[in-house]
Short mmCIF file of C-alpha atoms in Angstrom, two decimals:
data_model
loop_
_atom_site.label_atom_id
_atom_site.label_comp_id
_atom_site.label_asym_id
_atom_site.label_seq_id
_atom_site.Cartn_x
_atom_site.Cartn_y
_atom_site.Cartn_z
CA UNK U 124 23.83 8.00 31.28
CA UNK U 125 24.40 11.03 29.04
CA UNK U 126 27.52 13.20 28.85
CA UNK U 127 27.82 16.97 28.36
CA UNK U 128 26.45 18.45 25.11
CA UNK U 129 28.53 17.60 22.06
CA UNK U 130 27.04 20.30 19.82
CA UNK U 131 24.04 22.56 19.30
CA UNK U 132 22.17 22.90 16.03
CA UNK U 133 19.90 25.84 15.23
CA UNK U 134 17.21 24.95 12.69
CA UNK U 135 14.85 27.26 10.78
CA UNK U 136 11.75 25.83 9.08
CA UNK U 137 9.20 27.78 7.00
CA UNK U 138 6.56 27.22 4.36
CA UNK U 139 7.32 30.35 2.32
CA UNK U 140 4.06 30.50 0.28
CA UNK U 141 5.97 31.75 -2.76
CA UNK U 142 3.66 30.94 -5.67
CA UNK U 143 4.50 33.11 -8.66
CA UNK U 144 1.64 35.46 -9.71
CA UNK U 145 -0.64 34.15 -6.92
CA UNK U 146 1.00 34.69 -3.54
CA UNK U 147 0.62 38.19 -2.15
CA UNK U 148 3.77 40.35 -1.94
CA UNK U 149 5.89 37.33 -2.80
CA UNK U 150 9.06 39.10 -3.90
CA UNK U 151 9.00 41.43 -0.92
CA UNK U 152 8.59 38.49 1.46
CA UNK U 153 11.35 36.45 -0.22
CA UNK U 154 13.68 39.38 0.29
CA UNK U 155 12.57 39.65 3.91
CA UNK U 156 13.20 35.93 4.51
CA UNK U 157 16.65 36.24 2.97
CA UNK U 158 17.50 39.27 5.11
CA UNK U 159 16.39 37.51 8.30
CA UNK U 160 18.32 34.32 7.57
CA UNK U 161 21.48 36.26 6.69
CA UNK U 162 21.29 38.14 9.99
CA UNK U 163 20.49 35.15 12.20
CA UNK U 164 22.96 32.43 13.13
CA UNK U 165 21.03 29.35 12.02
CA UNK U 166 22.89 26.22 11.00
CA UNK U 167 20.14 24.90 8.72
CA UNK U 168 17.26 26.60 6.91
CA UNK U 169 14.66 24.18 5.53
CA UNK U 170 12.15 25.88 3.23
CA UNK U 171 9.01 24.75 1.43
CA UNK U 172 6.88 26.32 -1.32
CA UNK U 173 9.76 28.10 -3.01
CA UNK U 174 8.13 27.29 -6.33
CA UNK U 175 10.24 29.59 -8.49
CA UNK U 176 13.88 28.78 -9.16
CA UNK U 177 14.51 32.50 -9.60
CA UNK U 178 13.39 33.01 -5.98
CA UNK U 179 15.76 30.23 -4.92
CA UNK U 180 18.53 31.89 -6.93
CA UNK U 181 17.86 35.21 -5.18
CA UNK U 182 18.01 33.53 -1.78
CA UNK U 183 21.15 31.62 -2.69
CA UNK U 184 22.94 34.78 -3.77
CA UNK U 185 21.87 36.69 -0.66
CA UNK U 186 22.76 33.85 1.74
CA UNK U 187 26.02 32.73 0.13
CA UNK U 188 28.24 34.29 2.79
CA UNK U 189 26.47 32.77 5.82
CA UNK U 190 25.12 29.60 4.17
CA UNK U 191 27.66 28.59 1.52
CA UNK U 192 25.97 25.23 0.90
CA UNK U 193 22.47 24.90 -0.56
CA UNK U 194 20.33 22.59 -2.67
CA UNK U 195 17.04 22.90 -4.57
CA UNK U 196 14.98 19.73 -5.01
CA UNK U 197 13.38 19.56 -8.46
CA UNK U 198 10.23 17.53 -8.96
CA UNK U 199 6.90 17.44 -10.80
CA UNK U 200 5.73 20.01 -13.33
CA UNK U 201 6.39 23.18 -11.35
CA UNK U 202 8.84 21.79 -8.77
CA UNK U 203 8.68 20.39 -5.27
CA UNK U 204 9.26 23.82 -3.73
CA UNK U 205 11.80 22.28 -1.32
CA UNK U 206 15.19 23.84 -0.73
CA UNK U 207 17.88 23.79 1.96
CA UNK U 208 20.56 26.24 3.07
CA UNK U 209 23.35 24.96 5.31
CA UNK U 210 26.42 26.31 7.08
CA UNK U 211 28.03 22.89 6.76
CA UNK U 212 29.02 20.99 3.60
CA UNK U 213 26.23 18.89 2.08
CA UNK U 214 27.72 15.47 1.44
CA UNK U 215 24.84 13.87 -0.46
CA UNK U 216 21.23 14.48 -1.52
CA UNK U 217 18.34 12.35 -2.68
CA UNK U 218 14.70 13.03 -3.61
CA UNK U 219 11.78 10.63 -3.28
CA UNK U 220 8.51 11.63 -4.95
CA UNK U 221 5.34 10.30 -3.32
CA UNK U 222 3.39 7.76 -5.36
CA UNK U 223 0.04 9.45 -4.71
CA UNK U 224 -0.45 13.21 -4.70
CA UNK U 225 -3.99 14.27 -5.47
CA UNK U 226 -5.63 14.53 -8.88
CA UNK U 227 -4.46 16.34 -12.03
CA UNK U 228 -7.99 17.52 -12.85
CA UNK U 229 -8.27 19.40 -9.53
CA UNK U 230 -6.61 22.46 -11.04
CA UNK U 231 -7.73 24.78 -8.25
CA UNK U 232 -5.61 22.81 -5.76
CA UNK U 233 -2.58 22.06 -7.89
CA UNK U 234 -0.80 19.63 -5.55
CA UNK U 235 -0.46 17.03 -8.31
CA UNK U 236 1.53 19.43 -10.49
CA UNK U 237 4.00 20.11 -7.67
CA UNK U 238 5.20 16.53 -7.41
CA UNK U 239 5.14 16.51 -3.59
CA UNK U 240 8.23 14.75 -2.30
CA UNK U 241 10.72 14.34 0.53
CA UNK U 242 14.27 15.55 0.12
CA UNK U 243 17.18 13.97 1.98
CA UNK U 244 20.58 15.53 2.59
CA UNK U 245 23.46 14.23 4.66
CA UNK U 246 25.86 16.44 6.56
CA UNK U 247 28.60 15.77 9.11
CA UNK U 248 29.24 18.07 12.04
CA UNK U 249 32.10 17.31 14.44
CA UNK U 250 32.05 13.66 13.47
CA UNK U 251 28.26 13.31 13.88
CA UNK U 252 26.36 12.08 10.81
CA UNK U 253 23.09 13.96 10.29
CA UNK U 254 20.39 12.72 7.92
CA UNK U 255 18.14 15.72 7.32
CA UNK U 256 14.74 15.37 5.64
CA UNK U 257 12.56 18.19 4.34
CA UNK U 258 9.06 17.56 3.00
CA UNK U 259 5.64 19.00 2.20
CA UNK U 260 2.60 16.72 2.21
CA UNK U 261 -0.71 17.15 0.37
CA UNK U 262 -2.93 19.93 1.73
CA UNK U 263 -6.19 19.21 3.52
CA UNK U 264 -8.46 21.95 2.04
CA UNK U 265 -11.63 20.70 3.80
CA UNK U 266 -11.40 18.90 7.14
CA UNK U 267 -15.05 17.83 7.22
CA UNK U 268 -14.92 16.20 3.77
CA UNK U 269 -11.25 15.46 3.27
CA UNK U 270 -11.05 13.66 -0.06
CA UNK U 271 -7.25 13.67 0.14
CA UNK U 272 -6.92 11.94 3.52
CA UNK U 273 -6.05 8.50 2.02
CA UNK U 274 -3.37 10.11 -0.17
CA UNK U 275 -1.90 11.97 2.80
CA UNK U 276 -1.88 8.78 4.90
CA UNK U 277 -0.05 6.99 2.07
CA UNK U 278 2.43 9.88 1.92
CA UNK U 279 2.97 9.68 5.70
CA UNK U 280 3.54 5.93 5.40
CA UNK U 281 5.99 6.32 2.51
CA UNK U 282 7.78 9.11 4.40
CA UNK U 283 8.11 6.88 7.48
CA UNK U 284 9.36 3.96 5.37
CA UNK U 285 11.79 6.22 3.49
CA UNK U 286 13.26 7.51 6.75
CA UNK U 287 13.52 4.01 8.20
CA UNK U 288 15.33 2.61 5.17
CA UNK U 289 17.68 5.56 4.54
CA UNK U 290 18.70 6.49 8.09
CA UNK U 291 20.53 3.30 9.08
CA UNK U 292 23.93 4.98 8.80
CA UNK U 293 22.88 8.14 10.63
CA UNK U 294 23.72 9.29 14.14
CA UNK U 295 20.95 11.91 14.19
CA UNK U 296 17.74 12.07 12.13
CA UNK U 297 16.01 15.41 11.56
CA UNK U 298 12.71 15.96 9.72
CA UNK U 299 11.17 19.38 9.08
CA UNK U 300 8.38 20.66 6.91
CA UNK U 301 4.73 21.35 6.35
CA UNK U 302 3.07 17.99 7.06
CA UNK U 303 -0.47 19.39 6.67
CA UNK U 304 -1.62 17.27 9.63
CA UNK U 305 -2.77 18.21 13.11
CA UNK U 306 -0.75 16.62 15.95
CA UNK U 307 -3.48 14.07 16.70
CA UNK U 308 -4.19 13.04 13.09
CA UNK U 309 -3.63 9.43 12.13
CA UNK U 310 -0.88 10.32 9.63
CA UNK U 311 1.33 12.15 12.13
CA UNK U 312 0.77 9.44 14.76
CA UNK U 313 1.72 6.80 12.19
CA UNK U 314 4.86 8.71 11.19
CA UNK U 315 6.05 9.29 14.74
CA UNK U 316 5.22 5.86 16.14
CA UNK U 317 6.81 4.01 13.21
CA UNK U 318 10.02 6.06 13.08
CA UNK U 319 10.38 6.98 16.75
CA UNK U 320 10.77 10.68 15.89
CA UNK U 321 10.19 13.13 18.71
CA UNK U 322 8.22 16.37 18.40
CA UNK U 323 10.25 19.46 19.25
CA UNK U 324 7.16 21.28 20.56
CA UNK U 325 6.21 18.48 22.94
CA UNK U 326 9.85 17.88 23.91
CA UNK U 327 11.21 21.40 24.36
CA UNK U 328 12.21 22.85 27.70
CA UNK U 329 11.44 26.44 26.63
CA UNK U 330 8.84 27.63 24.14
CA UNK U 331 8.06 31.10 22.82
CA UNK U 332 5.47 31.88 20.19
CA UNK U 333 1.88 31.21 19.24
CA UNK U 334 -0.31 29.37 21.70
CA UNK U 335 -0.11 25.57 21.34
CA UNK U 336 2.71 26.06 18.84
CA UNK U 337 0.24 26.88 16.06
CA UNK U 338 1.74 27.79 12.69
CA UNK U 339 -1.46 28.81 10.88
CA UNK U 340 -3.02 31.53 13.03
CA UNK U 341 -5.92 33.99 12.52
CA UNK U 342 -3.62 36.91 13.44
CA UNK U 343 -1.66 36.36 10.21
CA UNK U 344 -3.03 38.70 7.53
CA UNK U 345 -2.43 36.15 4.75
CA UNK U 346 -4.37 33.23 6.26
CA UNK U 347 -7.98 32.37 5.39
CA UNK U 348 -10.09 33.35 8.38
CA UNK U 349 -12.97 31.20 7.14
CA UNK U 350 -10.85 28.03 7.04
CA UNK U 351 -9.58 28.71 10.56
CA UNK U 352 -13.02 29.52 11.97
CA UNK U 353 -13.35 26.10 13.71
CA UNK U 354 -9.91 26.68 15.27
CA UNK U 355 -9.88 30.09 16.99
CA UNK U 356 -6.29 29.63 18.20
CA UNK U 357 -5.09 28.33 14.84
CA UNK U 358 -3.61 24.96 13.89
CA UNK U 359 -0.17 23.37 14.07
CA UNK U 360 0.86 21.68 10.82
CA UNK U 361 4.55 22.65 10.56
CA UNK U 362 6.96 20.46 12.49
CA UNK U 363 10.57 19.89 13.45
CA UNK U 364 10.97 16.22 14.43
CA UNK U 365 14.15 14.41 15.41
CA UNK U 366 15.76 11.42 17.09
CA UNK U 367 19.20 10.21 18.05
CA UNK U 368 20.45 6.79 17.04
CA UNK U 369 22.90 4.40 18.67
CA UNK U 370 25.18 6.38 20.99
CA UNK U 371 23.60 9.80 20.43
CA UNK U 372 20.69 11.54 22.13
CA UNK U 373 18.93 14.72 20.98
CA UNK U 374 16.98 17.23 23.03
CA UNK U 375 15.20 20.44 22.03
CA UNK U 376 16.54 23.16 24.32
CA UNK U 377 14.49 25.98 22.85
CA UNK U 378 11.63 26.32 20.34
CA UNK U 379 10.31 29.58 18.90
CA UNK U 380 7.59 30.40 16.39
CA UNK U 381 6.96 33.75 14.77
CA UNK U 382 3.71 35.45 15.77
CA UNK U 383 2.42 37.34 12.77
CA UNK U 384 4.34 40.26 11.31
CA UNK U 385 8.11 40.06 11.00
CA UNK U 386 10.07 42.20 13.49
CA UNK U 387 10.19 45.79 12.26
CA UNK U 388 7.88 45.15 9.29
CA UNK U 389 4.16 45.38 8.57
CA UNK U 390 3.84 41.96 6.92
CA UNK U 391 4.67 38.40 8.01
CA UNK U 392 7.19 36.15 6.28
CA UNK U 393 4.43 33.91 4.92
CA UNK U 394 0.90 32.70 5.58
CA UNK U 395 2.62 30.13 7.83
CA UNK U 396 4.59 30.97 10.95
CA UNK U 397 8.25 30.01 10.98
CA UNK U 398 9.48 27.35 13.43
CA UNK U 399 12.95 27.75 14.96
CA UNK U 400 14.50 25.06 17.16
CA UNK U 401 17.77 24.80 19.06
CA UNK U 402 18.70 21.12 19.26
CA UNK U 403 21.29 19.78 21.68
CA UNK U 404 23.15 16.60 20.68
CA UNK U 405 24.76 14.51 23.41
CA UNK U 406 26.74 11.31 23.37
CA UNK U 407 25.46 8.35 25.37
CA UNK U 408 27.75 6.21 27.48
CA UNK U 409 26.11 3.07 26.09
CA UNK U 410 24.48 2.35 22.74
CA UNK U 411 20.71 2.32 22.81
CA UNK U 412 19.08 -0.96 21.83
CA UNK U 413 15.92 -1.44 19.82
CA UNK U 414 12.75 -0.65 21.76
CA UNK U 415 9.98 -3.14 22.39
CA UNK U 416 6.90 -3.17 20.20
CA UNK U 417 4.16 -1.00 21.67
CA UNK U 418 0.51 -2.11 21.36
CA UNK U 419 -0.34 1.48 20.33
CA UNK U 420 1.75 1.00 17.18
CA UNK U 421 -0.47 -1.87 16.10
CA UNK U 422 -3.55 0.28 16.67
CA UNK U 423 -2.28 3.24 14.67
CA UNK U 424 -1.13 1.08 11.73
CA UNK U 425 -4.52 -0.62 11.72
CA UNK U 426 -6.26 2.78 11.79
CA UNK U 427 -4.13 4.01 8.91
CA UNK U 428 -4.88 0.83 6.96
CA UNK U 429 -8.60 1.49 7.41
CA UNK U 430 -8.22 4.99 5.91
CA UNK U 431 -6.27 3.55 2.99
CA UNK U 432 -9.02 0.99 2.40
CA UNK U 433 -11.64 3.77 2.35
CA UNK U 434 -9.59 5.57 -0.29
CA UNK U 435 -9.21 2.33 -2.23
CA UNK U 436 -12.99 1.83 -2.45
CA UNK U 437 -13.43 5.44 -3.61
CA UNK U 438 -10.73 5.01 -6.27
CA UNK U 439 -12.35 1.78 -7.50
CA UNK U 440 -15.68 3.59 -7.90
CA UNK U 441 -13.99 6.38 -9.85
CA UNK U 442 -12.24 3.86 -12.09
CA UNK U 443 -15.51 2.03 -12.76
CA UNK U 444 -17.34 5.28 -13.61
CA UNK U 445 -14.62 6.40 -16.01
CA UNK U 446 -14.39 2.97 -17.61
CA UNK U 447 -18.14 2.91 -18.20
CA UNK U 448 -18.02 6.42 -19.67
CA UNK U 449 -15.20 5.40 -22.03
CA UNK U 450 -17.17 2.38 -23.24
CA UNK U 451 -20.31 4.47 -23.88
CA UNK U 452 -18.27 7.06 -25.82
CA UNK U 453 -16.65 4.29 -27.87
CA UNK U 454 -20.05 2.78 -28.72
CA UNK U 455 -21.36 6.20 -29.78
CA UNK U 456 -18.30 6.71 -31.96
CA UNK U 457 -18.74 3.31 -33.59
CA UNK U 458 -22.40 4.10 -34.26
CA UNK U 459 -21.42 7.33 -35.96
CA UNK U 460 -18.85 5.52 -38.07
CA UNK U 461 -21.57 3.10 -39.19
CA UNK U 462 -23.87 6.03 -40.04
CA UNK U 463 -21.09 7.69 -42.02
CA UNK U 464 -20.39 4.53 -44.00
CA UNK U 465 -24.08 4.09 -44.77
CA UNK U 466 -24.23 7.67 -46.05
CA UNK U 467 -21.24 7.12 -48.29
CA UNK U 468 -22.91 4.01 -49.69
CA UNK U 469 -25.96 6.18 -50.53
CA UNK U 470 -28.30 3.90 -48.61
CA UNK U 471 -30.47 6.89 -47.91
CA UNK U 472 -30.00 9.27 -50.81
CA UNK U 473 -33.35 11.06 -50.32
CA UNK U 474 -32.16 13.02 -47.25
CA UNK U 475 -28.95 15.06 -47.14
CA UNK U 476 -26.50 13.85 -44.51
CA UNK U 477 -26.19 16.36 -41.58
CA UNK U 478 -22.42 16.82 -41.85
CA UNK U 479 -22.06 19.58 -39.24
CA UNK U 480 -24.08 17.79 -36.53
CA UNK U 481 -22.34 14.53 -37.32
CA UNK U 482 -18.87 16.13 -37.07
CA UNK U 483 -19.74 17.93 -33.80
CA UNK U 484 -21.10 14.77 -32.20
CA UNK U 485 -18.09 12.77 -33.38
CA UNK U 486 -15.73 15.34 -31.90
CA UNK U 487 -17.61 15.27 -28.59
CA UNK U 488 -17.55 11.48 -28.45
CA UNK U 489 -13.82 11.44 -29.24
CA UNK U 490 -13.03 13.97 -26.51
CA UNK U 491 -15.12 12.08 -23.95
CA UNK U 492 -13.44 8.81 -24.96
CA UNK U 493 -9.94 10.25 -24.58
CA UNK U 494 -10.63 12.00 -21.26
CA UNK U 495 -12.44 8.99 -19.77
CA UNK U 496 -9.64 6.65 -20.90
CA UNK U 497 -6.93 8.85 -19.37
CA UNK U 498 -8.86 9.10 -16.10
CA UNK U 499 -9.47 5.35 -16.11
CA UNK U 500 -5.71 4.77 -16.43
CA UNK U 501 -4.96 7.35 -13.72
CA UNK U 502 -7.43 5.84 -11.24
CA UNK U 503 -6.13 2.36 -12.09
CA UNK U 504 -2.67 3.53 -11.00
CA UNK U 505 -4.24 5.04 -7.87
CA UNK U 506 -5.96 1.73 -7.09
CA UNK U 507 -2.69 -0.17 -7.53
CA UNK U 508 -0.80 2.23 -5.23
CA UNK U 509 -3.47 2.03 -2.53
CA UNK U 510 -3.59 -1.76 -2.82
CA UNK U 511 0.19 -1.93 -2.52
CA UNK U 512 0.21 0.28 0.58
CA UNK U 513 -2.57 -1.77 2.19
CA UNK U 514 -0.61 -4.97 1.50
CA UNK U 515 2.50 -3.45 3.10
CA UNK U 516 0.53 -2.42 6.16
CA UNK U 517 -0.99 -5.89 6.41
CA UNK U 518 2.49 -7.47 6.41
CA UNK U 519 3.67 -5.00 9.06
CA UNK U 520 0.61 -5.68 11.22
CA UNK U 521 1.22 -9.40 11.05
CA UNK U 522 4.88 -8.97 12.02
CA UNK U 523 3.99 -6.64 14.91
CA UNK U 524 1.33 -8.99 16.23
CA UNK U 525 3.76 -11.92 16.06
CA UNK U 526 6.30 -9.91 18.11
CA UNK U 527 3.67 -8.95 20.66
CA UNK U 528 2.48 -12.52 21.06
CA UNK U 529 6.06 -13.75 21.61
CA UNK U 530 6.77 -11.23 24.37
#
């Protein structure tokens, strides 16, 4: 039995698409986001892709009166892009950077340089301990040939494990961010089934916004119409997920998404639509016990393990190719060294030694050797991370199957 509402929490979530020099009308949109948040009565604003600390500083200054507490999570080369603004004091923060996050040589995508991560902050409201998580997973780019799917599944697994291991002292768990996964994708099913998080869109009593709760929609002038062509209504990849622990229950009373241009303006806040949820926290009469193991959990972990294994085989092939290239470059370099020594010994004094061609070929062999060696090391790390995740999933599967067989 549940009592009357203890408190309500209004949450704002947005991928701001604020990439310096690349995102269209970035400064104007950052100002617009700041104006909207300062006018609205949200309790928490969880933002992603605020890549510039100067943009964060502008938002912090503008929002200081309404949101006196804020934090910017720093990670990677250019930053995680994650930041939080809160009406309530932030008691603690922690950042976990995902072990796999794309490839450094895929410069056109750039996820590796961001250091994709999950940020945790703890707040207390009227005696209720909230563990709030904000994250941004690796982008998909091409759904038909998604080379990053294994990395994103590993990120979803690490996110689920991170939440499980850090939320033991919480009364309420809240996760928001751009997960870059459709609701039916294996990664989101793994995350929700393993953590027990509930989806605000599926759980809400009242919804207003884009059809099916989509957050990337063709009506947005900043979205790529070609990428959304297979999805005429758009796609839903931005989420607000939650659950109550022990004696607390959480329900989404109201969920709203923006629908293109910001009210009173000709441009939207971002290429993503904002998600705004009103969460109602209630106190239970009796503490909730641990739920029974569902057979569907075994299936989804097994499916995720299969995707990780596919990625592992691809990484092993890449490591082998780079290792072979490094060996060939080393052999060529050794051959050139031998030729240079023979020339110095005047073994063939009748023909002048081609110094320019020799130097150019030596330089090429050296560059290939260095690049191939670095990539071999990188893909070796990737193989180890994928192997470790597969081993973890295997242990979990065994434990789940043992519980099911004993029921």
